[in-house]
Short mmCIF file of C-alpha atoms in Angstrom, two decimals:
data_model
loop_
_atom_site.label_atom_id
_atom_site.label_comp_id
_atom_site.label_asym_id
_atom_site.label_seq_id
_atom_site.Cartn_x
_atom_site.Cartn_y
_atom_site.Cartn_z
CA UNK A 1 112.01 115.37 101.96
CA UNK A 2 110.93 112.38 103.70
CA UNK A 3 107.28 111.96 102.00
CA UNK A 4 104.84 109.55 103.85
CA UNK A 5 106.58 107.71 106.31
CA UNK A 6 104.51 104.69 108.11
CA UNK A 7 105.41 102.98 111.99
CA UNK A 8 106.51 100.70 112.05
CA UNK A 9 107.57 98.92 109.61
CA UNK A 10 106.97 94.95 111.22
CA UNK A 11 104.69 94.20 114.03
CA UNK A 12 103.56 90.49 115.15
CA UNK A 13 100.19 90.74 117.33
CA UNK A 14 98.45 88.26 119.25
CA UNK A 15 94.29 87.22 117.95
CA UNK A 16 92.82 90.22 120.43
CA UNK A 17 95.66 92.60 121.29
CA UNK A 18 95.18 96.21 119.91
CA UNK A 19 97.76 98.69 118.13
CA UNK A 20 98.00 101.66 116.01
CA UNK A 21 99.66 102.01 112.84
CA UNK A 22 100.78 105.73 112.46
CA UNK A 23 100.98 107.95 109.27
CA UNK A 24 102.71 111.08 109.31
CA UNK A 25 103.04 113.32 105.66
CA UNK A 26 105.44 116.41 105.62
CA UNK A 27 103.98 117.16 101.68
CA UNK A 28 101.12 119.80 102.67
CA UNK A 29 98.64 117.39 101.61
CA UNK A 30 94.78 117.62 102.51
CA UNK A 31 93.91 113.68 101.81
CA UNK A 32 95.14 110.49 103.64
CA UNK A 33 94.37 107.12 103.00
CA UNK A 34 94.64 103.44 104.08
CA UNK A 35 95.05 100.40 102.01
CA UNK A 36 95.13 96.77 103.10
CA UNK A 37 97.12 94.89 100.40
CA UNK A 38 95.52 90.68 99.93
CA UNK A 39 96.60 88.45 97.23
CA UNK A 40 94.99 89.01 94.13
CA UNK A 41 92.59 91.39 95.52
CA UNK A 42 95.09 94.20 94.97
CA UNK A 43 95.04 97.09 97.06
CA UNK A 44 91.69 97.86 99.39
CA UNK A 45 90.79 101.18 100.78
CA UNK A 46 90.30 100.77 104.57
CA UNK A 47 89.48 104.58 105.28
CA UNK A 48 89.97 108.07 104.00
CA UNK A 49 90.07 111.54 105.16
CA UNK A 50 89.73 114.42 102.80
CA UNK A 51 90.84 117.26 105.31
CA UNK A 52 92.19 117.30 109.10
CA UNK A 53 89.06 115.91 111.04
CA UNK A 54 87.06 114.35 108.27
CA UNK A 55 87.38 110.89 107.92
CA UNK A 56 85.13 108.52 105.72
CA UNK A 57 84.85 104.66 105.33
CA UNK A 58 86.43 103.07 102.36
CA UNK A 59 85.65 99.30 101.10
CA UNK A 60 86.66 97.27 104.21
CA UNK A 61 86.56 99.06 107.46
CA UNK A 62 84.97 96.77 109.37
CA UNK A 63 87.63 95.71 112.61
CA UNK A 64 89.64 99.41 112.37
CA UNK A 65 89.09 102.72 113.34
CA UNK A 66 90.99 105.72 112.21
CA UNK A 67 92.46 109.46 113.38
CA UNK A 68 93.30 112.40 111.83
CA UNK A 69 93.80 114.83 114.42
CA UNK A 70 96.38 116.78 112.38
CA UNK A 71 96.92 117.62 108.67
CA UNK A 72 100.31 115.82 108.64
CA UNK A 73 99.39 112.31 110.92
CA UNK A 74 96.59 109.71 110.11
CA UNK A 75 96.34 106.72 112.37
CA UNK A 76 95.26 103.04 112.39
CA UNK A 77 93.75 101.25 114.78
CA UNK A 78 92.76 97.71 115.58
CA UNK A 79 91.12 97.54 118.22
CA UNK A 80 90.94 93.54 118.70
CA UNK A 81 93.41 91.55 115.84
CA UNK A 82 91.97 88.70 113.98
CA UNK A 83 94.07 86.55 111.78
CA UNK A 84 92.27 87.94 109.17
CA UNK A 85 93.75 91.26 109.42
CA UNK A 86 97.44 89.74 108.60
CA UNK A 87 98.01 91.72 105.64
CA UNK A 88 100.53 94.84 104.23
CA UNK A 89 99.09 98.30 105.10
CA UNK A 90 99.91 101.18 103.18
CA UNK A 91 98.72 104.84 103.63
CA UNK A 92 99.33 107.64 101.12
CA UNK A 93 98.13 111.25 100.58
CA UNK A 94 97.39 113.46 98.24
CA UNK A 95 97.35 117.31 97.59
CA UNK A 96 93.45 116.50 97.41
CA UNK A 97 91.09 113.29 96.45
CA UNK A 98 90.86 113.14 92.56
CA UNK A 99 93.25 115.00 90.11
CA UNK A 100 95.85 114.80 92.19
CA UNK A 101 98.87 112.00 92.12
CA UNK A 102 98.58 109.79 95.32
CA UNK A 103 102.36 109.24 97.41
CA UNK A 104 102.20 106.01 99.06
CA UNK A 105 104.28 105.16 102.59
CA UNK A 106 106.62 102.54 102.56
CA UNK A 107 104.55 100.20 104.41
CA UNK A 108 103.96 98.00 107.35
CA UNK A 109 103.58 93.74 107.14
CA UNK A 110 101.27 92.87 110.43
CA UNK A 111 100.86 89.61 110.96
CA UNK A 112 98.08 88.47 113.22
CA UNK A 113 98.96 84.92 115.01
CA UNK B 1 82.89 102.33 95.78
CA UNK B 2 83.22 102.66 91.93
CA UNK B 3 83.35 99.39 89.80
CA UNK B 4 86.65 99.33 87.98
CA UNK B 5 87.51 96.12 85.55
CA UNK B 6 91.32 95.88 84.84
CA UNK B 7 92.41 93.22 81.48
CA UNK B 8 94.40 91.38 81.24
CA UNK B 9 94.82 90.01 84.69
CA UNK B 10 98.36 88.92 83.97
CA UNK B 11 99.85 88.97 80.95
CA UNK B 12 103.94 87.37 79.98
CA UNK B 13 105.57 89.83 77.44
CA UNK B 14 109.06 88.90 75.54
CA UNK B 15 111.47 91.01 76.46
CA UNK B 16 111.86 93.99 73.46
CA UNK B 17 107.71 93.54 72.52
CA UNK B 18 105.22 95.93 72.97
CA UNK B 19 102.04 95.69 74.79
CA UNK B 20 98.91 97.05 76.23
CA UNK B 21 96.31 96.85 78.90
CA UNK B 22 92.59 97.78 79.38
CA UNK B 23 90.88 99.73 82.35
CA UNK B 24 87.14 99.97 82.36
CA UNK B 25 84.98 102.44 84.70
CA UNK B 26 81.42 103.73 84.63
CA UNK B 27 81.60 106.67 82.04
CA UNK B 28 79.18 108.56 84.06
CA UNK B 29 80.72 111.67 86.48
CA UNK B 30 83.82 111.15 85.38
CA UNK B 31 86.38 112.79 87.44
CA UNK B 32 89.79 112.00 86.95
CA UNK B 33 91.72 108.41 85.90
CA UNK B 34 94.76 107.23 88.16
CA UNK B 35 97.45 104.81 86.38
CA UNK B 36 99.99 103.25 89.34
CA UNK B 37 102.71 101.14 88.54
CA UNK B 38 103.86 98.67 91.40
CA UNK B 39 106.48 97.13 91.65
CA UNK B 40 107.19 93.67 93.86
CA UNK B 41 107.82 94.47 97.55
CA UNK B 42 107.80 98.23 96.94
CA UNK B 43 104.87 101.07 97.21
CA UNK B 44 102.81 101.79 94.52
CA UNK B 45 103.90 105.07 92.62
CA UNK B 46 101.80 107.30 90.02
CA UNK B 47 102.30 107.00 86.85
CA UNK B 48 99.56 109.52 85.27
CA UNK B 49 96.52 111.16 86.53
CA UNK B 50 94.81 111.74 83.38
CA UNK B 51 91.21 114.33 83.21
CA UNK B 52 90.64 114.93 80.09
CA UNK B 53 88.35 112.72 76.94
CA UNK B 54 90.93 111.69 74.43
CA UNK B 55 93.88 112.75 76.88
CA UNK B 56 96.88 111.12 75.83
CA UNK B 57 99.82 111.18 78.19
CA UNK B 58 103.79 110.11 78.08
CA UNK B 59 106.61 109.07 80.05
CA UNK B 60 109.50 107.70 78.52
CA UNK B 61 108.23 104.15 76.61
CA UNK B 62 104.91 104.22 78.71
CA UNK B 63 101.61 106.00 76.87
CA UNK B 64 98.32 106.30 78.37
CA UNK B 65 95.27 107.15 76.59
CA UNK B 66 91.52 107.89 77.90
CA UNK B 67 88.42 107.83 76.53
CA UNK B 68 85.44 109.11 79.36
CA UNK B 69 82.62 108.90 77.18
CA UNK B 70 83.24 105.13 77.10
CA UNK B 71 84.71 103.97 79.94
CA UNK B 72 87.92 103.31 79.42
CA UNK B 73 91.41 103.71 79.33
CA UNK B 74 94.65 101.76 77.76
CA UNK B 75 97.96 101.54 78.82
CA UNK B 76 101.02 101.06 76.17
CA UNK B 77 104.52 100.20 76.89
CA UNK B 78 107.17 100.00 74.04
CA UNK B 79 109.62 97.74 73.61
CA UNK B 80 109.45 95.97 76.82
CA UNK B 81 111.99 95.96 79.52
CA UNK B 82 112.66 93.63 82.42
CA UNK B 83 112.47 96.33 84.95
CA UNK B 84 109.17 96.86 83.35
CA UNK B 85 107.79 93.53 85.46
CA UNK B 86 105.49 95.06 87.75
CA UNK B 87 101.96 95.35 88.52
CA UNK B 88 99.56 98.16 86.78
CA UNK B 89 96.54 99.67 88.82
CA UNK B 90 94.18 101.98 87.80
CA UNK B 91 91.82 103.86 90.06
CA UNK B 92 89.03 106.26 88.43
CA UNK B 93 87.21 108.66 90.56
CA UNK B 94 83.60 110.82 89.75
CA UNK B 95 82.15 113.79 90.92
CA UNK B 96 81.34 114.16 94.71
CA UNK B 97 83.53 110.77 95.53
CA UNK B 98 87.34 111.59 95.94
CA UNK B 99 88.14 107.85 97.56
CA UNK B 100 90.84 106.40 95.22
CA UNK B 101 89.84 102.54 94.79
CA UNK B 102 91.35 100.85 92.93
CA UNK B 103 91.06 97.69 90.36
CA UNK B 104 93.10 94.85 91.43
CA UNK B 105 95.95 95.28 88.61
CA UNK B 106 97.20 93.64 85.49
CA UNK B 107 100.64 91.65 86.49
CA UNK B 108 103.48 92.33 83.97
CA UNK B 109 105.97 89.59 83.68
CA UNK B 110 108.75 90.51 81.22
CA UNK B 111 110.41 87.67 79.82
CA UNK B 112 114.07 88.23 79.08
#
């Protein structure tokens, strides 16, 4: 049972290139998220989607844009990198938002140059 | 975007002591409590998702306990381990709001 599993697992981009992190669950869950993890600022929720289609902004979304075209995959894009979006990413799900235990992905260091 | 306080932010525990640390939430709509324990260069993983006013949950050395009315919830660990270092999040949700934010985590040190 492979969980949440997050691609890839390193990428280096260039201030204005574009890429997509992807997010793929094989747990049956209905929620997905996405984190952005900053020193001592802990983990920040990017974007969330309760249920295949829905998605909803978390605390920082400015500079991304998300997908959930399926009930397994949830995708992250940036569409123009800025240095400030160096950072780990993480994305977990959930059976559904609230009273159920969250399964974070292994996670994927971007570093913006 | 609820406002969750975590205390201490860091905190350097002799190896074999106990020790505890706060979470505070608004009281109001209270959902459900997340506890996370994270560990350096790994992904977070759930400790307890606690419900319930005056819950009180278990596993192994590590107790949780909730009070809803108030605001709050404490985290216990027992006799201290090194492999307890690690950082402890908390994220509380209410009614209507199912995002899981989180506060930004008390940092465990466990001196041996």
């Amino acid at each position: 049972n492979a969980g949440v599993t997050q691609t890839p697992k390193f990428q280096v981009l260039k201030t204005g290139q574009s890429m997509t992190l992807q997010c793929a669950q094989d747990m049956n869950h209905n929620s997905m998220y996405w984190y952005r993890q900053d020193p001592g600022m802990g983990l920040r929720l990017i974007y969330y989607s309760a249920s295949e289609g829905t998605t909803d902004k978390g605390e920082v979304p400015n500079g991304y844009n998300v997908s959930r075209l399926n009930k397994r995959e949830f995708s992250l894009r940036l569409e123009s990198a800025a240095p400030s979006q160096t950072s780990v990413y993480f994305c977990a799900s959930s059976e559904s938002g609230g009273k159920t235990e969250a399964f974070f992905g292994q996670g994927t260091r971007l570093t913006v140059v | 975007i609820l406002n969750v306080e975590q205390s201490p932010q860091s905190l350097h525990v002799q190896e074999g002591d106990s020790t505890n640390f706060t979470c505070s939430f608004p009281s109001s709509n209270f959902y459900a409590l997340h506890w996370y324990r994270w560990e350096t260069a790994k992904s977070p993983e759930a400790l307890f998702v606690m419900t319930l006013n005056g819950d009180e949950k278990k596993k192994g050395r590590i107790s949780a306990t909730l009070n809803t009315k108030e605001g709050y919830s404490y985290l216990y660990i027992k006799g201290s381990q090194p492999e307890d270092s690690a950082t402890y999040l908390c994220a509380p949700n209410n009614f209507g709001n199912e995002k899981l934010t989180f506060g930004t985590g008390t940092r465990l040190t466990i001196i041996p």
